[in-house]
Short mmCIF file of C-alpha atoms and ligand atoms in Angstrom, two decimals:
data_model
loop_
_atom_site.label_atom_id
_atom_site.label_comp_id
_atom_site.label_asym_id
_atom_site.label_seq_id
_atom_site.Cartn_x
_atom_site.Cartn_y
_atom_site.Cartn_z
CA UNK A 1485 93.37 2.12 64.42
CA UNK A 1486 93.85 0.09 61.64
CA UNK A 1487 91.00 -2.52 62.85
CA UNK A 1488 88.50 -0.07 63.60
CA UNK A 1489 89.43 1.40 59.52
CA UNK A 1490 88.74 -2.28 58.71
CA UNK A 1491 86.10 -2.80 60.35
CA UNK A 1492 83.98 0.12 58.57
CA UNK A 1493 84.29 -1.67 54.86
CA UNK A 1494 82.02 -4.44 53.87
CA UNK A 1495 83.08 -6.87 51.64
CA UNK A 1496 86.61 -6.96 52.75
CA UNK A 1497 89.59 -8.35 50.79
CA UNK A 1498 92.80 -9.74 52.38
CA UNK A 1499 95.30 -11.22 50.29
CA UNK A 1500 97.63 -14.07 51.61
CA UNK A 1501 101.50 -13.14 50.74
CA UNK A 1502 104.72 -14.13 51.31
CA UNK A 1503 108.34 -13.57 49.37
CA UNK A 1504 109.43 -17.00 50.14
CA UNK A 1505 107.65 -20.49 48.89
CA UNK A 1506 106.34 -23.31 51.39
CA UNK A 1507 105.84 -20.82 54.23
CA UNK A 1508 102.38 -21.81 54.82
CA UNK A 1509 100.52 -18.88 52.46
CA UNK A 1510 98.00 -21.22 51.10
CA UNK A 1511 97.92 -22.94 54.80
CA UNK A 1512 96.65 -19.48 56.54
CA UNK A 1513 94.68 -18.46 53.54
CA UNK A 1514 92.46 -21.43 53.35
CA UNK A 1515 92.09 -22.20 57.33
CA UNK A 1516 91.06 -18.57 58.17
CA UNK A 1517 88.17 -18.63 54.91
CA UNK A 1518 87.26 -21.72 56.46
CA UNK A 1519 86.91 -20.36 59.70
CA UNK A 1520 85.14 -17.19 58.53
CA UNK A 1521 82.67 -19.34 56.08
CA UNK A 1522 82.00 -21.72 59.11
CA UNK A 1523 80.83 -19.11 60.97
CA UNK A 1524 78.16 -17.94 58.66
CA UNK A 1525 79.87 -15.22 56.53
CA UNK A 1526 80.18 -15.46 52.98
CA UNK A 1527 83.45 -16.04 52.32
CA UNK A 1528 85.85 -17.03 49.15
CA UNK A 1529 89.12 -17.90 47.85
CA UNK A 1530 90.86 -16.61 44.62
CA UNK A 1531 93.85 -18.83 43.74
CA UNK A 1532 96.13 -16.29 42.15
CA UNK A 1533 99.19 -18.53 42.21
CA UNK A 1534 98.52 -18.87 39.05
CA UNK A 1535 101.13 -21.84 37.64
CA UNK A 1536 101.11 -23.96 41.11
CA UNK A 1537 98.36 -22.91 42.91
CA UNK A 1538 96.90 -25.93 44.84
CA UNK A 1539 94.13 -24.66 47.22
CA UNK A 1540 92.19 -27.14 45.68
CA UNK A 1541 94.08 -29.67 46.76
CA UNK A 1542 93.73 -28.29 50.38
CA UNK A 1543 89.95 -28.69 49.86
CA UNK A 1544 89.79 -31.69 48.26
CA UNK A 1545 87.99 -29.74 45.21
CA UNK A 1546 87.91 -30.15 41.46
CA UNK A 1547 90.88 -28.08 39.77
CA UNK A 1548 90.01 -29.04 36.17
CA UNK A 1549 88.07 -25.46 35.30
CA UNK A 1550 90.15 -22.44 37.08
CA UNK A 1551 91.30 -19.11 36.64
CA UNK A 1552 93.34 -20.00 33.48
CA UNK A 1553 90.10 -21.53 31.99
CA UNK A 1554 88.00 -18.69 32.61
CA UNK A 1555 90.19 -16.29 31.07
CA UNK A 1556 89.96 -18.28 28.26
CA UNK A 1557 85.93 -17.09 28.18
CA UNK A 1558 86.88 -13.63 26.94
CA UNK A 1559 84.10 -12.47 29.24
CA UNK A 1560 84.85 -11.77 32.42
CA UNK A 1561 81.12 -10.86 34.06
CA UNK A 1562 80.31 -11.88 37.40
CA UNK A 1563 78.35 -15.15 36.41
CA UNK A 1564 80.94 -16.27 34.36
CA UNK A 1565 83.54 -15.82 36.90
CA UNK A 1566 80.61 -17.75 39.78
CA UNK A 1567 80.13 -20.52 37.02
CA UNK A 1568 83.65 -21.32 37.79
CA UNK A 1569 83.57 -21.25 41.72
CA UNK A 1570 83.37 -24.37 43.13
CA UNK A 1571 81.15 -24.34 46.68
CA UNK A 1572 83.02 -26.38 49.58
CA UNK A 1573 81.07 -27.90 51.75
CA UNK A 1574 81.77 -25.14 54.77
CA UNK A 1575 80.20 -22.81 52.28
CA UNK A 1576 83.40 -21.47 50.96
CA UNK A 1577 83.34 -20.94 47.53
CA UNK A 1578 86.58 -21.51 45.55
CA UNK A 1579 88.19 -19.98 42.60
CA UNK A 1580 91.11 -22.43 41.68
CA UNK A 1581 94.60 -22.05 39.92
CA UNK A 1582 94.61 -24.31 37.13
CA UNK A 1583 95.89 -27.64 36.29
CA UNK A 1584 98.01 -26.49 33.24
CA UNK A 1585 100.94 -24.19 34.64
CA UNK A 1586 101.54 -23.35 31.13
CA UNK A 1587 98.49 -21.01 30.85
CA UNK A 1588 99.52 -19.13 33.87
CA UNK A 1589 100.95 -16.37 31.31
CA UNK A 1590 97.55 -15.85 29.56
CA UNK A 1591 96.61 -14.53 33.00
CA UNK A 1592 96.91 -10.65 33.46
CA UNK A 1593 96.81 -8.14 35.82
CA UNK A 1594 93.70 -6.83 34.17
CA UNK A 1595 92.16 -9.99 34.50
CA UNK A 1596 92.71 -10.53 38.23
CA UNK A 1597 91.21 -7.39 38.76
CA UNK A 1598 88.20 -7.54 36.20
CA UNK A 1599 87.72 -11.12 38.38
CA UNK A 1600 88.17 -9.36 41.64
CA UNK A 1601 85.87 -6.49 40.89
CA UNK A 1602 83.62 -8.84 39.28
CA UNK A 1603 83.05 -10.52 42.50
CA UNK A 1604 83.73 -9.09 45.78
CA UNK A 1605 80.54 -7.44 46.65
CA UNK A 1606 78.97 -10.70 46.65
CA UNK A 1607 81.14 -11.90 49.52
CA UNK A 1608 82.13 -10.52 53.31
CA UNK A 1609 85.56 -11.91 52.55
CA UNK A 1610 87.11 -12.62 49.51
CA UNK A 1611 90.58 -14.18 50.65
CA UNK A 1612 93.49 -14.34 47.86
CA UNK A 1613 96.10 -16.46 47.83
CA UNK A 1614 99.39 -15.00 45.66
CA UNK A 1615 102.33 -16.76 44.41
CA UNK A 1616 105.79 -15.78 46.28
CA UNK A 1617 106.98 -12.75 43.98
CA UNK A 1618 106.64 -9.06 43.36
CA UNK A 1619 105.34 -9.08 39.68
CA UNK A 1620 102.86 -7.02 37.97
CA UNK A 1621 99.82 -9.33 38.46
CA UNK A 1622 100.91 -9.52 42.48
CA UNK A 1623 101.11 -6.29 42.83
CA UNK A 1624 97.50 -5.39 41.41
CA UNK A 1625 95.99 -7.77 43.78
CA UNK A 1626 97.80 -6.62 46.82
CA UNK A 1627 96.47 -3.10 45.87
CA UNK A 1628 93.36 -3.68 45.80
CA UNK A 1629 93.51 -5.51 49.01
CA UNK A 1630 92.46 -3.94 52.51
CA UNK A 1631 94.59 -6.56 54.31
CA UNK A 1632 97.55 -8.36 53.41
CA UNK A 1633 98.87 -11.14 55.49
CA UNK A 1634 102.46 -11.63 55.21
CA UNK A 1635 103.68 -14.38 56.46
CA UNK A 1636 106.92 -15.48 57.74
CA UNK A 1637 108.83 -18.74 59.63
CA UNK A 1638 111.36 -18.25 62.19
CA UNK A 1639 114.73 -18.52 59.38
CA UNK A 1640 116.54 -16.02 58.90
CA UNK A 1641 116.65 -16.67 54.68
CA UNK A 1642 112.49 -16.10 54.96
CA UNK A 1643 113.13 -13.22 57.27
CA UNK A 1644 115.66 -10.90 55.61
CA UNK A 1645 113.75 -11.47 52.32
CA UNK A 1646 110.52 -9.95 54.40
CA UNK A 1647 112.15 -7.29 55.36
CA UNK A 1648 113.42 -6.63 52.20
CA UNK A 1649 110.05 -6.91 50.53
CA UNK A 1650 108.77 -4.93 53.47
CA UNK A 1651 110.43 -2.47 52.69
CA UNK A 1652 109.32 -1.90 49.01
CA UNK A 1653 106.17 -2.54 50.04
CA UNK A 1654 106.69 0.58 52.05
CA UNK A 1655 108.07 1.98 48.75
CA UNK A 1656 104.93 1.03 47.03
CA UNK A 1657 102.83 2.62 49.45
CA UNK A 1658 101.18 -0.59 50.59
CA UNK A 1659 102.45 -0.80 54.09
CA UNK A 1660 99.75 0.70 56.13
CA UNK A 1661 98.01 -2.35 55.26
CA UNK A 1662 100.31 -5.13 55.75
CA UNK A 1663 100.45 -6.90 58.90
CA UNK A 1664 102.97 -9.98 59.49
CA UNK A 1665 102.10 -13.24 60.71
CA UNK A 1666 104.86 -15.91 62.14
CA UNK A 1667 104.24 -19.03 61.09
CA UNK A 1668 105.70 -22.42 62.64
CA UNK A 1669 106.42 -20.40 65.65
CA UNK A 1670 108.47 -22.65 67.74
CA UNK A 1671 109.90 -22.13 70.98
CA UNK A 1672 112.02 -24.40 71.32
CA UNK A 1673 113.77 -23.24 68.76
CA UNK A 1674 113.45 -19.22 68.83
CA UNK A 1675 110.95 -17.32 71.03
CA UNK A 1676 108.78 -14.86 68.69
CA UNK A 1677 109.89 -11.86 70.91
CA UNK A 1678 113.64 -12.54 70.01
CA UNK A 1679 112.81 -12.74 66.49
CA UNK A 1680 110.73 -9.28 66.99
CA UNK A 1681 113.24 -7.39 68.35
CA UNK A 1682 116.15 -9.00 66.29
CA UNK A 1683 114.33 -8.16 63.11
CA UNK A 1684 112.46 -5.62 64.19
CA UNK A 1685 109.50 -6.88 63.37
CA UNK A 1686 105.67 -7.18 64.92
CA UNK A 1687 103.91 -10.14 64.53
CA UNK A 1688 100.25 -9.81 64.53
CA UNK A 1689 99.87 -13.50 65.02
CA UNK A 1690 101.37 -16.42 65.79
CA UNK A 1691 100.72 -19.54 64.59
CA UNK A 1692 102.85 -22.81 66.22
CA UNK A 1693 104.21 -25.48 64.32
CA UNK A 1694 102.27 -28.21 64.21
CA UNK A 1695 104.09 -31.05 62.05
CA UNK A 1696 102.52 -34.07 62.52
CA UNK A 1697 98.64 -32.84 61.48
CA UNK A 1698 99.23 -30.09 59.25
CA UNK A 1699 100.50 -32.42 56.24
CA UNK A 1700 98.05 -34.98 57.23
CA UNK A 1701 95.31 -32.35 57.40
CA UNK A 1702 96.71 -31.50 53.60
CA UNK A 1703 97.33 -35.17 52.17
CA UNK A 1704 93.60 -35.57 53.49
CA UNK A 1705 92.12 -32.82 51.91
CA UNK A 1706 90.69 -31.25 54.87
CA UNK A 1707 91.20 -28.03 56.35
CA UNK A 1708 93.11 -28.21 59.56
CA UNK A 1709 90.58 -26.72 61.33
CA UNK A 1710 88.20 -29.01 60.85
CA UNK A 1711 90.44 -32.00 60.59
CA UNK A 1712 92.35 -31.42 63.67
CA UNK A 1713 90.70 -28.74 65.48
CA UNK A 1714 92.11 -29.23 68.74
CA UNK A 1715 95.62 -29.13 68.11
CA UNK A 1716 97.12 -25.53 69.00
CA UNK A 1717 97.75 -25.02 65.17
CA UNK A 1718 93.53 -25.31 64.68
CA UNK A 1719 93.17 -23.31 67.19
CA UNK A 1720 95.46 -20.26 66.76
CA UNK A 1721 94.08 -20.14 63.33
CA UNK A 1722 90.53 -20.18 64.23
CA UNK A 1723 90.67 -17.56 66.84
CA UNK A 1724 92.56 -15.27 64.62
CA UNK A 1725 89.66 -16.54 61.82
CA UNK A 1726 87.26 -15.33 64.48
CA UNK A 1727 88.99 -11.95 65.32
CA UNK A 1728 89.30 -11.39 61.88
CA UNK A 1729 85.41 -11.54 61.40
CA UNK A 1730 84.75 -9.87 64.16
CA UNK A 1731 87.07 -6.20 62.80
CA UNK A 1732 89.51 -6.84 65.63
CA UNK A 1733 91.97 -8.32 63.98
CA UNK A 1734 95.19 -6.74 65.61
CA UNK A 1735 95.31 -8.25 68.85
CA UNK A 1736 97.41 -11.22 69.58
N1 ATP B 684 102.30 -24.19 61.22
C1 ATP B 684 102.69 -25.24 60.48
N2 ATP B 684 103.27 -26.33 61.07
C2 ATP B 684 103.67 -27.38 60.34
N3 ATP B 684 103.53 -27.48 59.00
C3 ATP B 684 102.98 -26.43 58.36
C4 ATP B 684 102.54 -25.27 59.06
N4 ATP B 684 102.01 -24.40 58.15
C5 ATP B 684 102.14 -25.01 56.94
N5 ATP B 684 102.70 -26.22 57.06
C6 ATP B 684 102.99 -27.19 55.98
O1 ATP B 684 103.99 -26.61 55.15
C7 ATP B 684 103.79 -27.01 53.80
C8 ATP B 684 103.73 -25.75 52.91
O2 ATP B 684 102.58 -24.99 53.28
P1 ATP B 684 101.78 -24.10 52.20
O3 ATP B 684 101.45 -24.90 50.99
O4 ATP B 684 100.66 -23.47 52.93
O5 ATP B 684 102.90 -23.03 51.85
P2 ATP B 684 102.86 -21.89 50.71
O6 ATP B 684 103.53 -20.71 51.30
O7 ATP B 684 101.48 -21.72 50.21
O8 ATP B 684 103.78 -22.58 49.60
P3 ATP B 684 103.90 -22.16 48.05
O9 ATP B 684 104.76 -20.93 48.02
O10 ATP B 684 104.58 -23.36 47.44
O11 ATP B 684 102.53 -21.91 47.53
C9 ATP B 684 102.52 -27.85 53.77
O12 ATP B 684 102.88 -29.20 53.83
C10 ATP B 684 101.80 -27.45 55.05
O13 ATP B 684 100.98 -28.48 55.55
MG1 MG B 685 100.71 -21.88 48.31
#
């Protein structure tokens, strides 16, 4: 139900989230806009982790002008905001964090939005990738969303604090458009199905842990699913990429 709902809106906009740090946010965020902007749709990435957002650094891109910089323009129109994007060579076009974590707090929620707003329409996918908390700014993005990712590992610290923020998000009235993603699923350590039915949780997908290339893919700048595209990792995250561009999203 929900994919065919998703499937009727153009210009979609699926924020990246997660209540815990390192679980591979930034990972899925900038693998499955690669995957989409491979494929031929216009796709882009807001970094909204504002202080230590480093999706640049995942792309090997520029993060000298960002989101903190821009601000700074007092106008937020939309070719201001595409003066600032940096194009990767996929296509992807990149709105970075900044290098200064100490102008993170002249961001506002106003201002992710007006940069949001300002830009959407121009892309089929505007991925966002969020810093690990439930604060005001967070919370504006991930309503204006029409998919949020929420990704987990299989600990139990990262998984009582999802269900925890789950459940506010339920709260908040944002559930209907969350769906959770395991990340580092690994077998041999605890099936997924265990960890469903333990938690009770769904996973929409399931992405394997894949140690030895995804911090190589990282250290080398270069999207996993380009860099290694044949390891299981690549290619979990371009088939759920794929299904995301094709509107049928909720099948693992
Ligand atoms: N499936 C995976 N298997 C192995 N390593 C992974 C996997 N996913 C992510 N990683 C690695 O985990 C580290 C953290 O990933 P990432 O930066 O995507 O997390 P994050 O949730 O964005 O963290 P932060 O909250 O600090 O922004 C990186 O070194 C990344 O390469
Ligand atoms: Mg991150």
């Amino acid at each position: 139900m929900k994919g065919i709902l998703f499937e009727m809106k153009k210009n979609k906009i699926i924020t990246v989230f997660g209540s815990k740090g390192g679980v591979g946010k930034t990972t899925v965020a900038v693998n499955l806009a690669t995957v989409l902007s491979l494929a031929g749709y216009r796709t882009a990435l807001l970094d909204f982790d504002l202080q230590f957002g480093d999706a640049s650094v995942y792309l090997d891109l520029d993060s000298k002008q960002g989101i903190c910089e821009l601000v700074q323009e007092g106008t937020l129109s939309k070719d201001m905001i595409q003066s600032y994007m940096m194009t990767h060579k996929t296509g992807l076009s990149l709105l970075s964090a900044s290098e200064r974590p100490e102008y993170a707090e002249i961001v506002q929620s106003k201002h992710g939005e007006e940069i949001i707003n300002g830009i959407y329409t121009e892309y089929d996918f505007t991925f966002i990738d969020l810093s690990p908390q439930m604060n005001e700014f967070n919370l504006s993005a991930l309503e204006k969303s029409d998919l949020i990712l929420y990704i987990v590992n299989p600990d139990i610290s990262t998984l009582r604090s999802a269900k925890k923020t789950l459940e506010l998000m339920k709260a908040l009235k944002l559930a209907h458009k969350v769906e959770v993603v395991l990340n580092r699923e690994d077998d041999n350590i605890i099936k997924a199905k265990e960890i469903e039915s333990l938690m009770k949780l769904k996973f929409i997908y399931k992405i394997p842990i894949e140690s030895k290339y995804a911090v190589a893919s990282l250290n080398q700048g270069i999207p996993i699913v380009i860099n290694a595209r044949k390891c299981k990792m690549a290619k979990r995250l371009t088939e759920f990429g794929m299904k995301i561009g094709d509107g049928n999203y909720g099948v693992t």
